PDB file of C-alpha atoms in Angstrom:
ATOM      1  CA  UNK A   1     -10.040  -1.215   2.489  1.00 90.00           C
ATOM      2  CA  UNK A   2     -10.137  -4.820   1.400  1.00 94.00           C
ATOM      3  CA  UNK A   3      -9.622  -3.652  -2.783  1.00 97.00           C
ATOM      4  CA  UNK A   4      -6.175  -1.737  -1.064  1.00 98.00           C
ATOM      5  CA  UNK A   5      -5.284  -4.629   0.781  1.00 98.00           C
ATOM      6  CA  UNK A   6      -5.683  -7.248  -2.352  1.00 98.00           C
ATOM      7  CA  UNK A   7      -3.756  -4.586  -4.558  1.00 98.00           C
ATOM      8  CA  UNK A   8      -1.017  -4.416  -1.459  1.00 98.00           C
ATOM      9  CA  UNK A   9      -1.030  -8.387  -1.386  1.00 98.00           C
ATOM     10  CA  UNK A  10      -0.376  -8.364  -5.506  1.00 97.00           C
ATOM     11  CA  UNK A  11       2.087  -6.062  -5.155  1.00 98.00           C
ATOM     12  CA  UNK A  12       4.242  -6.860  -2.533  1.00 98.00           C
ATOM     13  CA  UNK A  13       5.862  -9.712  -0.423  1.00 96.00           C
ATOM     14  CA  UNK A  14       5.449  -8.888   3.614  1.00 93.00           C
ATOM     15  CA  UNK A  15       9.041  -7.459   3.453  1.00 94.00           C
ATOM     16  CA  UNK A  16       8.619  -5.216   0.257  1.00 97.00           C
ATOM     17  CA  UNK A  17       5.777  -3.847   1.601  1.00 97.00           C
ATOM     18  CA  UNK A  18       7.018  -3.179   5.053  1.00 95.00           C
ATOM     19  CA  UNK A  19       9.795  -1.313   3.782  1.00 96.00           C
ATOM     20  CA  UNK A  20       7.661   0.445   0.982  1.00 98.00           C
ATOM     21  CA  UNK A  21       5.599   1.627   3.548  1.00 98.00           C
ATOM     22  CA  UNK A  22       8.629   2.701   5.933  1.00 97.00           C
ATOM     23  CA  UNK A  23       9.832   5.054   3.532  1.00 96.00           C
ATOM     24  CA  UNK A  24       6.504   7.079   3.039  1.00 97.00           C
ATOM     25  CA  UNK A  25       5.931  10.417   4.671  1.00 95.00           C
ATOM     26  CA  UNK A  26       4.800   9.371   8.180  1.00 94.00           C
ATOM     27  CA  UNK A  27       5.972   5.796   7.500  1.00 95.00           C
ATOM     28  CA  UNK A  28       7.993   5.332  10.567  1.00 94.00           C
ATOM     29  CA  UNK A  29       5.004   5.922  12.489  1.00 95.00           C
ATOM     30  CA  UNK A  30       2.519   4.201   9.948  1.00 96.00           C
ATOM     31  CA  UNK A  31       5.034   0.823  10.233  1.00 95.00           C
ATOM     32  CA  UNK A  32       4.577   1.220  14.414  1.00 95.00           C
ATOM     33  CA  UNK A  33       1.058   1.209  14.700  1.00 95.00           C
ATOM     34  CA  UNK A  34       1.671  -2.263  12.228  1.00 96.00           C
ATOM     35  CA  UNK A  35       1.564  -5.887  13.578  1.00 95.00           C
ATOM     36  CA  UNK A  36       5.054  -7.463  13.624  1.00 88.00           C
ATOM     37  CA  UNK A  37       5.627  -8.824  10.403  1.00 74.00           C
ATOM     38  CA  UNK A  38       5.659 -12.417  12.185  1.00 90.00           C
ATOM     39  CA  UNK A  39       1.740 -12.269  10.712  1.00 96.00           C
ATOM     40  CA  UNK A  40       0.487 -13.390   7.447  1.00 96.00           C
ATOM     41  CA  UNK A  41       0.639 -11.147   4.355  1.00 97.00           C
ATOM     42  CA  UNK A  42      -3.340 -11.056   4.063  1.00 97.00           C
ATOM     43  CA  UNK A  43      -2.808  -9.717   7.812  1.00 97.00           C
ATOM     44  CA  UNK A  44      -0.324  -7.201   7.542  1.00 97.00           C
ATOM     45  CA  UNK A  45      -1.953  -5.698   4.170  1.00 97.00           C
ATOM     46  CA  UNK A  46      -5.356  -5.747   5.510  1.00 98.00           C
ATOM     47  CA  UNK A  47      -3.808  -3.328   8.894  1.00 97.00           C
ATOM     48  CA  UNK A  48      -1.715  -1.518   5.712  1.00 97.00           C
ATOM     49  CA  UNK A  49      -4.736  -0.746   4.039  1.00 97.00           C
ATOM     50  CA  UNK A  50      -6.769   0.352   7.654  1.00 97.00           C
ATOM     51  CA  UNK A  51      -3.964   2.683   8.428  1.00 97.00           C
ATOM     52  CA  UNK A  52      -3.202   4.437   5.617  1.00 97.00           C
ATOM     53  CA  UNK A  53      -6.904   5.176   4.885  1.00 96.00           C
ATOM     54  CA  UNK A  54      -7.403   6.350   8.857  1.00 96.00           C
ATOM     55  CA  UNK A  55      -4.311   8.733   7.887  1.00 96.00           C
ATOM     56  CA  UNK A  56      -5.896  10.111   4.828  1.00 96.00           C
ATOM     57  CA  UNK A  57      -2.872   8.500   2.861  1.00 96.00           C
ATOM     58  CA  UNK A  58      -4.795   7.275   0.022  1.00 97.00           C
ATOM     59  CA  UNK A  59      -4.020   9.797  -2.466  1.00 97.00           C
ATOM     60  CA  UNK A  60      -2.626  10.645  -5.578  1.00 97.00           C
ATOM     61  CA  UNK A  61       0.683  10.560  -3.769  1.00 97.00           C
ATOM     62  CA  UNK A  62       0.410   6.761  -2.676  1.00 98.00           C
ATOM     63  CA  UNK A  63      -1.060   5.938  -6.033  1.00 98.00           C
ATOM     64  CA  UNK A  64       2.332   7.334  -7.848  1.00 98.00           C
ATOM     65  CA  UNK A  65       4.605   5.976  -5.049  1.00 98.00           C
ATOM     66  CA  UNK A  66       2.879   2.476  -5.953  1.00 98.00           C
ATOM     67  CA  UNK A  67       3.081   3.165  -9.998  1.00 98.00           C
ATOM     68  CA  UNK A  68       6.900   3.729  -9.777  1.00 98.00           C
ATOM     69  CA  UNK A  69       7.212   0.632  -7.693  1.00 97.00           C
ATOM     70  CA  UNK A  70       5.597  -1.168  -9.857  1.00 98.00           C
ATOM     71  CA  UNK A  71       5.395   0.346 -13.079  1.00 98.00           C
ATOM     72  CA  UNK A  72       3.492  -3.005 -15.298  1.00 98.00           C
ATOM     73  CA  UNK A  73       0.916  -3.129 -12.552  1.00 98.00           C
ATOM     74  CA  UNK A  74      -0.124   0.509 -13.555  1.00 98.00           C
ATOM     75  CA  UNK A  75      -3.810  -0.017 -14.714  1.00 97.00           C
ATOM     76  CA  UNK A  76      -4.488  -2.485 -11.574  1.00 97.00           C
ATOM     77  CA  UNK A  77      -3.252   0.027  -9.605  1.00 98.00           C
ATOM     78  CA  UNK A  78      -5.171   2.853 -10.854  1.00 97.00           C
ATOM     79  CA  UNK A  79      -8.073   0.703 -10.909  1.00 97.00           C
ATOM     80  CA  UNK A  80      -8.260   0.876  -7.340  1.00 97.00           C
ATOM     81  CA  UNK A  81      -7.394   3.970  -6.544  1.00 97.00           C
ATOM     82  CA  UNK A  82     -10.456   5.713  -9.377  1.00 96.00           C
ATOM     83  CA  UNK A  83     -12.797   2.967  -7.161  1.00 94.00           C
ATOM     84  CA  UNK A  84     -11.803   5.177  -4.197  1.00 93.00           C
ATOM     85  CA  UNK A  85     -12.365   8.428  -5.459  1.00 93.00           C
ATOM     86  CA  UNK A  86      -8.446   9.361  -6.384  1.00 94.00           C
ATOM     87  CA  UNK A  87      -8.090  10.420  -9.902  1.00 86.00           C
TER      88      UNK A  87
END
């Protein structure tokens, strides 16, 4: 959980990744179980990271999702994702 929630804090401002996570499958009910985004980023990733791997999320699909967000973050991103067992 705490590699995802770095690799969320690299990636994303608190907004970005709010509304990243909004628009994935499930995300409207993924972004409810969230603390406001009144917290700090290291706060809100860290409860990103939680949920997503409670909901089986971290998967090839999230890893993609990320990639085309983020395209020149590509290795870092895969980096985490082979440390949890997604290839």
């Amino acid at each position: 959980i705490s590699r995802l929630s770095e690799l969320l804090k690299m990636l994303f401002n608190s907004d970005e990744l709010a509304r990243f996570l909004q628009y994935l499958p499930g995300g409207g009910d993924l972004t409810k179980s969230l603390p406001g985004r009144s917290v700090s980023l290291a706060t809100y990733a860290y409860a990103a990271s939680e949920a997503l791997v409670q909901r089986g999320m971290v998967d090839r699909e999230l890893r993609n999702r990320l990639i085309v967000e983020r395209p020149r973050l590509s290795k870092e991103i895969n980096e985490v994702f082979s440390g949890a067992g997604v290839e």
